[in-house]
Amino acid sequence: MSPASRYTYLGPEGTFTEAALRTLPEAATRELVPMVSVPAALDAVRSGAAAAALVPIENSMEGGINATLDELATGVPLMIYREVLLPVRFALLVRPGTGMSDVKTVTGHPAAQVQVRNWMSANLPDAVWESAASNADGARLVQEGRFEAAFAGEFAAATYGLEPLATEIHDAEHAQTRFVLVGRPARPAAPTGADKTSAVFWLADDHPGALLELLQEFAVRGVNLLRIESRPTGEGIGQYCFSIDAEGHITDRRVGEALMGLKRICPQVRFLGSYPRADEVRPKLRQGTTDAEFTDAADWLGRALDGRA
Ligand SMILES: O=C(O)C(=O)Cc1ccccc1
């Protein structure tokens, strides 16, 4: 198959990321290629070797997945085109014959550890945790004999010749992970009415209220934020950029004008895409923030200039 029909994902085979990717209708007609890390999956898109990559970006237990946020904030720009939400339940996978009392070392993705912490302290209080590149990679390491057990999707057991010692493991009942389909920058898909816009902002200088000024650009235009995270820029202690998801589409006047406001006050703004919300929730717009009201106001300004207001 050609690069145009190739999608990469955080592998190896059997990750939750793969399960999330397979929920997309177009996955059936694409060549799905597992990669060893989020940067590797995204770099394949940057180089043109793949059309898109599916990577985990946010977790309902711990917030943003830093490796993904940082990759999208820096380097050759990429854009988000879709999001997928997946409820996540872990199984403790072991080599056949391993019992609970044999488990001295456990592995999994760092985001998995947060979701099974209570279960681990109740059931494996003395086991030592070590992170793996992904949950399926943890399962692969158990197959190789490097650890006794891995937290992964039950569906990964067969791929790695393992068996579940426990299933349905989750500290929080409704834990979800959010994944994004990332491609090279192009025009976003048309708005659906239930959209999300992602962007990264850098502050001009360190002064009281700098973050408040940034947030005000959204607040005055009635744009609701769904996520905001500060990430270090790597340029020194105290140097941060802000990664946000806002309700709405860049073609919604309130969102476009908020982004323009930020462009005027921030030295750097990176637009990461406008795409349909997986939960299909539509924004509740407060009075004065609809497209029609923005257009009316612009028309009024035109008339005022002509002495006809
Ligand atoms: O896709 C996977 O299996 C991962 O390793 C990422 C991840 C981590 C925790 C929950 C869901 C996905």
mmCIF file of C-alpha atoms and ligand atoms in Angstrom:
data_model
loop_
_atom_site.group_PDB
_atom_site.id
_atom_site.type_symbol
_atom_site.label_atom_id
_atom_site.label_comp_id
_atom_site.label_asym_id
_atom_site.label_seq_id
_atom_site.Cartn_x
_atom_site.Cartn_y
_atom_site.Cartn_z
ATOM 1 C CA MET A 1 0.000 0.000 0.000
ATOM 2 C CA SER A 2 1.120 3.598 -0.567
ATOM 3 C CA PRO A 3 2.055 6.056 2.218
ATOM 4 C CA ALA A 4 -1.249 7.840 1.507
ATOM 5 C CA SER A 5 -3.189 4.881 2.847
ATOM 6 C CA ARG A 6 -0.849 4.099 5.756
ATOM 7 C CA TYR A 7 -1.765 4.981 9.350
ATOM 8 C CA THR A 8 0.769 4.565 12.141
ATOM 9 C CA TYR A 9 -0.107 4.123 15.811
ATOM 10 C CA LEU A 10 1.522 3.655 19.218
ATOM 11 C CA GLY A 11 2.314 -0.053 19.086
ATOM 12 C CA PRO A 12 3.288 -2.783 19.247
ATOM 13 C CA GLU A 13 0.241 -4.843 18.246
ATOM 14 C CA GLY A 14 -2.397 -5.079 20.975
ATOM 15 C CA THR A 15 -2.315 -1.541 22.432
ATOM 16 C CA PHE A 16 -5.443 0.349 23.426
ATOM 17 C CA THR A 17 -4.337 2.808 20.737
ATOM 18 C CA GLU A 18 -4.753 0.052 18.131
ATOM 19 C CA ALA A 19 -8.201 -0.799 19.556
ATOM 20 C CA ALA A 20 -9.148 2.895 19.321
ATOM 21 C CA LEU A 21 -7.845 3.114 15.740
ATOM 22 C CA ARG A 22 -9.929 0.114 14.703
ATOM 23 C CA THR A 23 -13.097 1.963 15.776
ATOM 24 C CA LEU A 24 -12.577 4.413 12.873
ATOM 25 C CA PRO A 25 -14.494 3.276 9.772
ATOM 26 C CA GLU A 26 -11.603 4.108 7.431
ATOM 27 C CA ALA A 27 -9.202 1.854 9.412
ATOM 28 C CA ALA A 28 -10.594 -1.150 7.534
ATOM 29 C CA THR A 29 -9.134 0.151 4.283
ATOM 30 C CA ARG A 30 -5.822 1.437 5.644
ATOM 31 C CA GLU A 31 -2.508 -0.266 6.284
ATOM 32 C CA LEU A 32 -2.111 0.016 10.090
ATOM 33 C CA VAL A 33 1.531 0.174 11.136
ATOM 34 C CA PRO A 34 2.565 -0.149 14.824
ATOM 35 C CA MET A 35 5.424 2.140 15.929
ATOM 36 C CA VAL A 36 7.586 1.900 19.056
ATOM 37 C CA SER A 37 6.714 5.342 20.455
ATOM 38 C CA VAL A 38 4.522 8.411 20.002
ATOM 39 C CA PRO A 39 7.406 10.429 18.453
ATOM 40 C CA ALA A 40 8.113 7.581 15.993
ATOM 41 C CA ALA A 41 4.414 7.391 14.996
ATOM 42 C CA LEU A 42 4.287 11.170 14.450
ATOM 43 C CA ASP A 43 7.634 11.396 12.654
ATOM 44 C CA ALA A 44 6.366 8.891 10.071
ATOM 45 C CA VAL A 45 3.624 11.425 9.291
ATOM 46 C CA ARG A 46 6.078 14.343 9.206
ATOM 47 C CA SER A 47 8.360 12.512 6.744
ATOM 48 C CA GLY A 48 5.452 11.536 4.488
ATOM 49 C CA ALA A 49 5.898 7.802 5.169
ATOM 50 C CA ALA A 50 2.336 7.719 6.577
ATOM 51 C CA ALA A 51 -0.802 9.791 6.036
ATOM 52 C CA ALA A 52 -1.825 9.922 9.706
ATOM 53 C CA ALA A 53 -1.024 8.613 13.180
ATOM 54 C CA LEU A 54 -3.245 7.712 16.102
ATOM 55 C CA VAL A 55 -1.707 8.563 19.492
ATOM 56 C CA PRO A 56 -3.052 8.822 23.067
ATOM 57 C CA ILE A 57 -3.345 12.457 24.235
ATOM 58 C CA GLU A 58 -5.462 12.607 27.386
ATOM 59 C CA ASN A 59 -6.577 10.411 30.181
ATOM 60 C CA SER A 60 -9.525 11.012 32.508
ATOM 61 C CA MET A 61 -7.402 10.018 35.527
ATOM 62 C CA GLU A 62 -4.281 12.069 34.948
ATOM 63 C CA GLY A 63 -4.925 14.597 32.212
ATOM 64 C CA GLY A 64 -2.619 15.139 29.260
ATOM 65 C CA ILE A 65 -0.153 12.538 28.001
ATOM 66 C CA ASN A 66 3.008 14.602 28.043
ATOM 67 C CA ALA A 67 4.913 12.783 25.299
ATOM 68 C CA THR A 68 2.104 13.605 22.875
ATOM 69 C CA LEU A 69 1.486 17.188 24.060
ATOM 70 C CA ASP A 70 5.197 18.008 23.755
ATOM 71 C CA GLU A 71 5.560 16.392 20.330
ATOM 72 C CA LEU A 72 2.624 18.395 18.977
ATOM 73 C CA ALA A 73 3.866 21.657 20.528
ATOM 74 C CA THR A 74 7.337 21.448 18.974
ATOM 75 C CA GLY A 75 9.075 20.343 15.780
ATOM 76 C CA VAL A 76 7.536 20.275 12.325
ATOM 77 C CA PRO A 77 3.858 21.301 12.767
ATOM 78 C CA LEU A 78 1.128 18.664 12.626
ATOM 79 C CA MET A 79 -2.650 18.893 12.909
ATOM 80 C CA ILE A 80 -5.373 16.925 14.687
ATOM 81 C CA TYR A 81 -8.247 15.755 12.444
ATOM 82 C CA ARG A 82 -10.227 13.369 14.658
ATOM 83 C CA GLU A 83 -10.520 12.242 18.250
ATOM 84 C CA VAL A 84 -11.527 8.856 19.641
ATOM 85 C CA LEU A 85 -12.652 8.151 23.228
ATOM 86 C CA LEU A 86 -12.106 4.668 24.596
ATOM 87 C CA PRO A 87 -13.184 3.317 27.996
ATOM 88 C CA VAL A 88 -10.137 1.582 29.420
ATOM 89 C CA ARG A 89 -10.168 -1.582 31.546
ATOM 90 C CA PHE A 90 -6.957 -3.404 32.348
ATOM 91 C CA ALA A 91 -6.122 -7.056 32.719
ATOM 92 C CA LEU A 92 -3.070 -8.322 34.607
ATOM 93 C CA LEU A 93 -1.335 -10.486 32.009
ATOM 94 C CA VAL A 94 1.152 -13.196 32.978
ATOM 95 C CA ARG A 95 2.896 -16.175 31.410
ATOM 96 C CA PRO A 96 0.815 -19.360 31.840
ATOM 97 C CA GLY A 97 1.467 -20.916 35.233
ATOM 98 C CA THR A 98 2.296 -17.657 37.041
ATOM 99 C CA GLY A 99 0.283 -17.124 40.232
ATOM 100 C CA MET A 100 -0.385 -13.913 42.125
ATOM 101 C CA SER A 101 2.339 -14.697 44.686
ATOM 102 C CA ASP A 102 4.920 -15.062 41.869
ATOM 103 C CA VAL A 103 4.397 -11.472 40.700
ATOM 104 C CA LYS A 104 7.347 -9.410 41.966
ATOM 105 C CA THR A 105 7.674 -6.992 39.021
ATOM 106 C CA VAL A 106 4.912 -5.357 36.980
ATOM 107 C CA THR A 107 5.000 -3.145 33.930
ATOM 108 C CA GLY A 108 2.747 -1.052 31.664
ATOM 109 C CA HIS A 109 2.481 2.451 30.182
ATOM 110 C CA PRO A 110 2.966 5.225 32.796
ATOM 111 C CA ALA A 111 -0.649 6.316 32.169
ATOM 112 C CA ALA A 112 -1.790 2.803 33.089
ATOM 113 C CA GLN A 113 -0.059 2.946 36.469
ATOM 114 C CA VAL A 114 -2.226 5.894 37.490
ATOM 115 C CA GLN A 115 -5.363 3.930 36.640
ATOM 116 C CA VAL A 116 -4.479 0.790 38.620
ATOM 117 C CA ARG A 117 -2.612 2.310 41.585
ATOM 118 C CA ASN A 118 -5.228 1.407 44.233
ATOM 119 C CA TRP A 119 -5.739 -2.063 42.809
ATOM 120 C CA MET A 120 -1.986 -2.622 42.920
ATOM 121 C CA SER A 121 -1.560 -1.514 46.510
ATOM 122 C CA ALA A 122 -4.480 -3.762 47.552
ATOM 123 C CA ASN A 123 -3.489 -6.816 45.511
ATOM 124 C CA LEU A 124 0.239 -6.565 44.802
ATOM 125 C CA PRO A 125 1.544 -4.363 47.633
ATOM 126 C CA ASP A 126 5.153 -5.562 47.310
ATOM 127 C CA ALA A 127 5.446 -5.678 43.519
ATOM 128 C CA VAL A 128 7.846 -3.232 41.877
ATOM 129 C CA TRP A 129 6.536 -1.132 38.986
ATOM 130 C CA GLU A 130 8.615 -0.286 35.920
ATOM 131 C CA SER A 131 7.262 1.659 32.941
ATOM 132 C CA ALA A 132 7.090 0.306 29.411
ATOM 133 C CA ALA A 133 6.741 2.210 26.121
ATOM 134 C CA SER A 134 3.087 1.085 25.887
ATOM 135 C CA ASN A 135 0.798 -1.460 27.516
ATOM 136 C CA ALA A 136 1.305 -3.975 24.710
ATOM 137 C CA ASP A 137 5.053 -3.399 24.898
ATOM 138 C CA GLY A 138 4.772 -4.338 28.585
ATOM 139 C CA ALA A 139 2.997 -7.559 27.561
ATOM 140 C CA ARG A 140 5.779 -8.260 25.075
ATOM 141 C CA LEU A 141 8.378 -7.783 27.851
ATOM 142 C CA VAL A 142 6.495 -10.294 30.029
ATOM 143 C CA GLN A 143 6.558 -12.771 27.145
ATOM 144 C CA GLU A 144 10.348 -12.258 26.972
ATOM 145 C CA GLY A 145 10.610 -12.989 30.699
ATOM 146 C CA ARG A 146 11.724 -9.461 31.693
ATOM 147 C CA PHE A 147 8.772 -8.979 34.112
ATOM 148 C CA GLU A 148 6.276 -11.326 35.736
ATOM 149 C CA ALA A 149 3.175 -9.307 34.821
ATOM 150 C CA ALA A 150 1.878 -6.434 32.675
ATOM 151 C CA PHE A 151 -1.240 -4.284 32.826
ATOM 152 C CA ALA A 152 -2.725 -4.280 29.334
ATOM 153 C CA GLY A 153 -5.964 -4.862 27.479
ATOM 154 C CA GLU A 154 -7.242 -8.426 27.901
ATOM 155 C CA PHE A 155 -7.275 -8.601 24.088
ATOM 156 C CA ALA A 156 -3.427 -8.403 24.072
ATOM 157 C CA ALA A 157 -3.039 -11.733 25.917
ATOM 158 C CA ALA A 158 -3.308 -13.990 22.862
ATOM 159 C CA THR A 159 -0.827 -11.938 20.805
ATOM 160 C CA TYR A 160 1.894 -12.429 23.422
ATOM 161 C CA GLY A 161 1.069 -15.965 24.599
ATOM 162 C CA LEU A 162 -0.050 -14.668 28.017
ATOM 163 C CA GLU A 163 -3.104 -15.219 30.163
ATOM 164 C CA PRO A 164 -5.117 -12.843 32.352
ATOM 165 C CA LEU A 165 -4.621 -13.351 36.082
ATOM 166 C CA ALA A 166 -7.182 -10.631 36.838
ATOM 167 C CA THR A 167 -9.506 -8.624 34.585
ATOM 168 C CA GLU A 168 -11.703 -5.517 34.731
ATOM 169 C CA ILE A 169 -9.040 -3.652 36.712
ATOM 170 C CA HIS A 170 -9.682 0.089 37.064
ATOM 171 C CA ASP A 171 -9.549 2.397 40.060
ATOM 172 C CA ALA A 172 -12.224 4.703 38.632
ATOM 173 C CA GLU A 173 -15.452 3.372 37.153
ATOM 174 C CA HIS A 174 -15.523 5.563 34.041
ATOM 175 C CA ALA A 175 -11.843 5.907 33.141
ATOM 176 C CA GLN A 176 -11.480 6.934 29.529
ATOM 177 C CA THR A 177 -8.531 7.624 27.293
ATOM 178 C CA ARG A 178 -8.696 10.091 24.440
ATOM 179 C CA PHE A 179 -6.733 9.479 21.257
ATOM 180 C CA VAL A 180 -6.154 11.861 18.331
ATOM 181 C CA LEU A 181 -5.656 11.206 14.639
ATOM 182 C CA VAL A 182 -2.837 13.479 13.519
ATOM 183 C CA GLY A 183 -1.874 14.425 9.961
ATOM 184 C CA ARG A 184 0.114 17.090 8.139
ATOM 185 C CA PRO A 185 -1.427 20.593 8.307
ATOM 186 C CA ALA A 186 -4.258 21.287 5.849
ATOM 187 C CA ARG A 187 -7.674 22.907 5.968
ATOM 188 C CA PRO A 188 -9.706 21.479 8.877
ATOM 189 C CA ALA A 189 -12.891 19.537 8.128
ATOM 190 C CA ALA A 190 -16.066 21.662 8.023
ATOM 191 C CA PRO A 191 -17.693 22.393 11.395
ATOM 192 C CA THR A 192 -20.255 19.896 12.679
ATOM 193 C CA GLY A 193 -21.691 22.108 15.449
ATOM 194 C CA ALA A 194 -20.002 19.907 18.086
ATOM 195 C CA ASP A 195 -16.330 20.646 17.541
ATOM 196 C CA LYS A 196 -13.131 21.115 19.457
ATOM 197 C CA THR A 197 -10.155 23.364 18.705
ATOM 198 C CA SER A 198 -6.663 22.615 20.014
ATOM 199 C CA ALA A 199 -3.793 25.095 20.196
ATOM 200 C CA VAL A 200 -0.578 25.924 22.055
ATOM 201 C CA PHE A 201 0.359 29.426 23.277
ATOM 202 C CA TRP A 202 3.569 30.946 24.541
ATOM 203 C CA LEU A 203 3.397 33.949 26.906
ATOM 204 C CA ALA A 204 5.076 37.214 25.908
ATOM 205 C CA ASP A 205 6.934 37.856 29.154
ATOM 206 C CA ASP A 206 6.637 36.931 32.763
ATOM 207 C CA HIS A 207 4.336 39.477 34.415
ATOM 208 C CA PRO A 208 1.413 39.444 36.833
ATOM 209 C CA GLY A 209 -1.773 38.378 35.076
ATOM 210 C CA ALA A 210 -0.086 37.030 31.916
ATOM 211 C CA LEU A 211 -2.121 33.818 32.041
ATOM 212 C CA LEU A 212 -5.266 35.744 32.934
ATOM 213 C CA GLU A 213 -4.800 37.915 29.810
ATOM 214 C CA LEU A 214 -4.591 34.765 27.721
ATOM 215 C CA LEU A 215 -7.722 33.284 29.305
ATOM 216 C CA GLN A 216 -9.638 36.536 28.905
ATOM 217 C CA GLU A 217 -9.411 36.236 25.115
ATOM 218 C CA PHE A 218 -11.581 33.130 25.421
ATOM 219 C CA ALA A 219 -13.787 34.350 28.266
ATOM 220 C CA VAL A 220 -14.923 37.641 26.690
ATOM 221 C CA ARG A 221 -15.985 35.820 23.529
ATOM 222 C CA GLY A 222 -17.848 33.073 25.384
ATOM 223 C CA VAL A 223 -15.451 30.261 24.392
ATOM 224 C CA ASN A 224 -15.424 27.411 26.898
ATOM 225 C CA LEU A 225 -12.115 25.653 27.563
ATOM 226 C CA LEU A 226 -12.168 21.844 27.840
ATOM 227 C CA ARG A 227 -8.529 21.356 28.843
ATOM 228 C CA ILE A 228 -5.612 23.606 29.747
ATOM 229 C CA GLU A 229 -2.188 22.371 30.643
ATOM 230 C CA SER A 230 1.116 24.087 31.171
ATOM 231 C CA ARG A 231 4.119 22.325 29.717
ATOM 232 C CA PRO A 232 7.751 23.335 30.209
ATOM 233 C CA THR A 233 9.312 24.710 27.022
ATOM 234 C CA GLY A 234 12.679 23.166 27.955
ATOM 235 C CA GLU A 235 14.302 26.622 27.934
ATOM 236 C CA GLY A 236 14.751 26.920 31.700
ATOM 237 C CA ILE A 237 12.928 26.748 35.020
ATOM 238 C CA GLY A 238 9.714 28.757 34.916
ATOM 239 C CA GLN A 239 9.458 28.723 31.103
ATOM 240 C CA TYR A 240 6.091 27.256 30.156
ATOM 241 C CA CYS A 241 3.733 27.118 27.207
ATOM 242 C CA PHE A 242 -0.009 26.393 27.485
ATOM 243 C CA SER A 243 -1.772 23.624 25.638
ATOM 244 C CA ILE A 244 -5.537 24.054 25.389
ATOM 245 C CA ASP A 245 -8.654 22.476 23.926
ATOM 246 C CA ALA A 246 -11.513 24.925 23.386
ATOM 247 C CA GLU A 247 -15.135 24.283 22.532
ATOM 248 C CA GLY A 248 -15.967 25.189 18.933
ATOM 249 C CA HIS A 249 -14.411 25.323 15.458
ATOM 250 C CA ILE A 250 -11.882 27.829 14.106
ATOM 251 C CA THR A 251 -14.559 28.956 11.626
ATOM 252 C CA ASP A 252 -16.898 29.864 14.536
ATOM 253 C CA ARG A 253 -16.497 33.617 14.856
ATOM 254 C CA ARG A 254 -16.007 33.542 18.626
ATOM 255 C CA VAL A 255 -13.223 30.943 18.320
ATOM 256 C CA GLY A 256 -11.493 32.597 15.349
ATOM 257 C CA GLU A 257 -11.563 35.991 17.081
ATOM 258 C CA ALA A 258 -10.219 34.524 20.336
ATOM 259 C CA LEU A 259 -7.336 32.964 18.376
ATOM 260 C CA MET A 260 -6.677 36.293 16.652
ATOM 261 C CA GLY A 261 -6.681 38.005 20.056
ATOM 262 C CA LEU A 262 -4.089 35.517 21.266
ATOM 263 C CA LYS A 263 -2.030 35.972 18.123
ATOM 264 C CA ARG A 264 -1.820 39.683 18.965
ATOM 265 C CA ILE A 265 -0.577 39.140 22.541
ATOM 266 C CA CYS A 266 1.476 35.931 22.321
ATOM 267 C CA PRO A 267 4.877 35.708 20.614
ATOM 268 C CA GLN A 268 3.938 32.282 19.302
ATOM 269 C CA VAL A 269 0.641 30.516 18.693
ATOM 270 C CA ARG A 270 0.392 27.041 17.221
ATOM 271 C CA PHE A 271 -3.022 26.017 15.859
ATOM 272 C CA LEU A 272 -3.373 22.243 16.250
ATOM 273 C CA GLY A 273 -6.688 21.762 14.503
ATOM 274 C CA SER A 274 -10.484 21.929 14.707
ATOM 275 C CA TYR A 275 -12.229 18.560 14.622
ATOM 276 C CA PRO A 276 -15.515 16.876 15.627
ATOM 277 C CA ARG A 277 -15.980 16.068 19.324
ATOM 278 C CA ALA A 278 -16.186 12.335 19.948
ATOM 279 C CA ASP A 279 -18.931 12.892 22.558
ATOM 280 C CA GLU A 280 -20.899 15.079 20.104
ATOM 281 C CA VAL A 281 -21.686 17.607 22.857
ATOM 282 C CA ARG A 282 -22.737 20.955 21.398
ATOM 283 C CA PRO A 283 -21.720 24.192 23.148
ATOM 284 C CA LYS A 284 -24.226 26.215 25.139
ATOM 285 C CA LEU A 285 -23.669 29.699 23.760
ATOM 286 C CA ARG A 286 -24.271 32.669 25.941
ATOM 287 C CA GLN A 287 -26.024 35.710 24.549
ATOM 288 C CA GLY A 288 -23.854 37.832 22.271
ATOM 289 C CA THR A 289 -21.475 35.064 21.167
ATOM 290 C CA THR A 290 -23.225 33.418 18.194
ATOM 291 C CA ASP A 291 -21.909 33.835 14.630
ATOM 292 C CA ALA A 292 -25.014 35.889 13.758
ATOM 293 C CA GLU A 293 -24.332 38.284 16.622
ATOM 294 C CA PHE A 294 -20.668 38.693 15.618
ATOM 295 C CA THR A 295 -21.761 39.383 12.021
ATOM 296 C CA ASP A 296 -24.418 41.871 13.165
ATOM 297 C CA ALA A 297 -21.834 43.709 15.207
ATOM 298 C CA ALA A 298 -19.397 43.831 12.256
ATOM 299 C CA ASP A 299 -22.196 45.121 9.971
ATOM 300 C CA TRP A 300 -23.086 47.756 12.556
ATOM 301 C CA LEU A 301 -19.445 48.892 12.667
ATOM 302 C CA GLY A 302 -19.475 49.249 8.889
ATOM 303 C CA ARG A 303 -22.642 51.330 9.064
ATOM 304 C CA ALA A 304 -21.233 53.417 11.926
ATOM 305 C CA LEU A 305 -18.204 54.245 9.777
ATOM 306 C CA ASP A 306 -20.548 55.440 7.038
ATOM 307 C CA GLY A 307 -22.603 57.506 9.491
ATOM 308 C CA ARG A 308 -25.573 55.097 9.131
ATOM 309 C CA ALA A 309 -25.550 53.317 12.504
HETATM 310 O O1 LIG B 1 -2.409 2.293 23.858
HETATM 311 C C1 LIG B 1 -1.827 1.800 24.824
HETATM 312 O O2 LIG B 1 -1.952 0.632 25.189
HETATM 313 C C2 LIG B 1 -0.920 2.668 25.586
HETATM 314 O O3 LIG B 1 0.077 2.220 26.073
HETATM 315 C C3 LIG B 1 -1.364 4.080 25.863
HETATM 316 C C4 LIG B 1 -2.427 4.024 26.903
HETATM 317 C C5 LIG B 1 -2.085 4.040 28.240
HETATM 318 C C6 LIG B 1 -3.083 3.943 29.208
HETATM 319 C C7 LIG B 1 -4.394 3.858 28.829
HETATM 320 C C8 LIG B 1 -4.735 3.826 27.484
HETATM 321 C C9 LIG B 1 -3.739 3.922 26.530
#
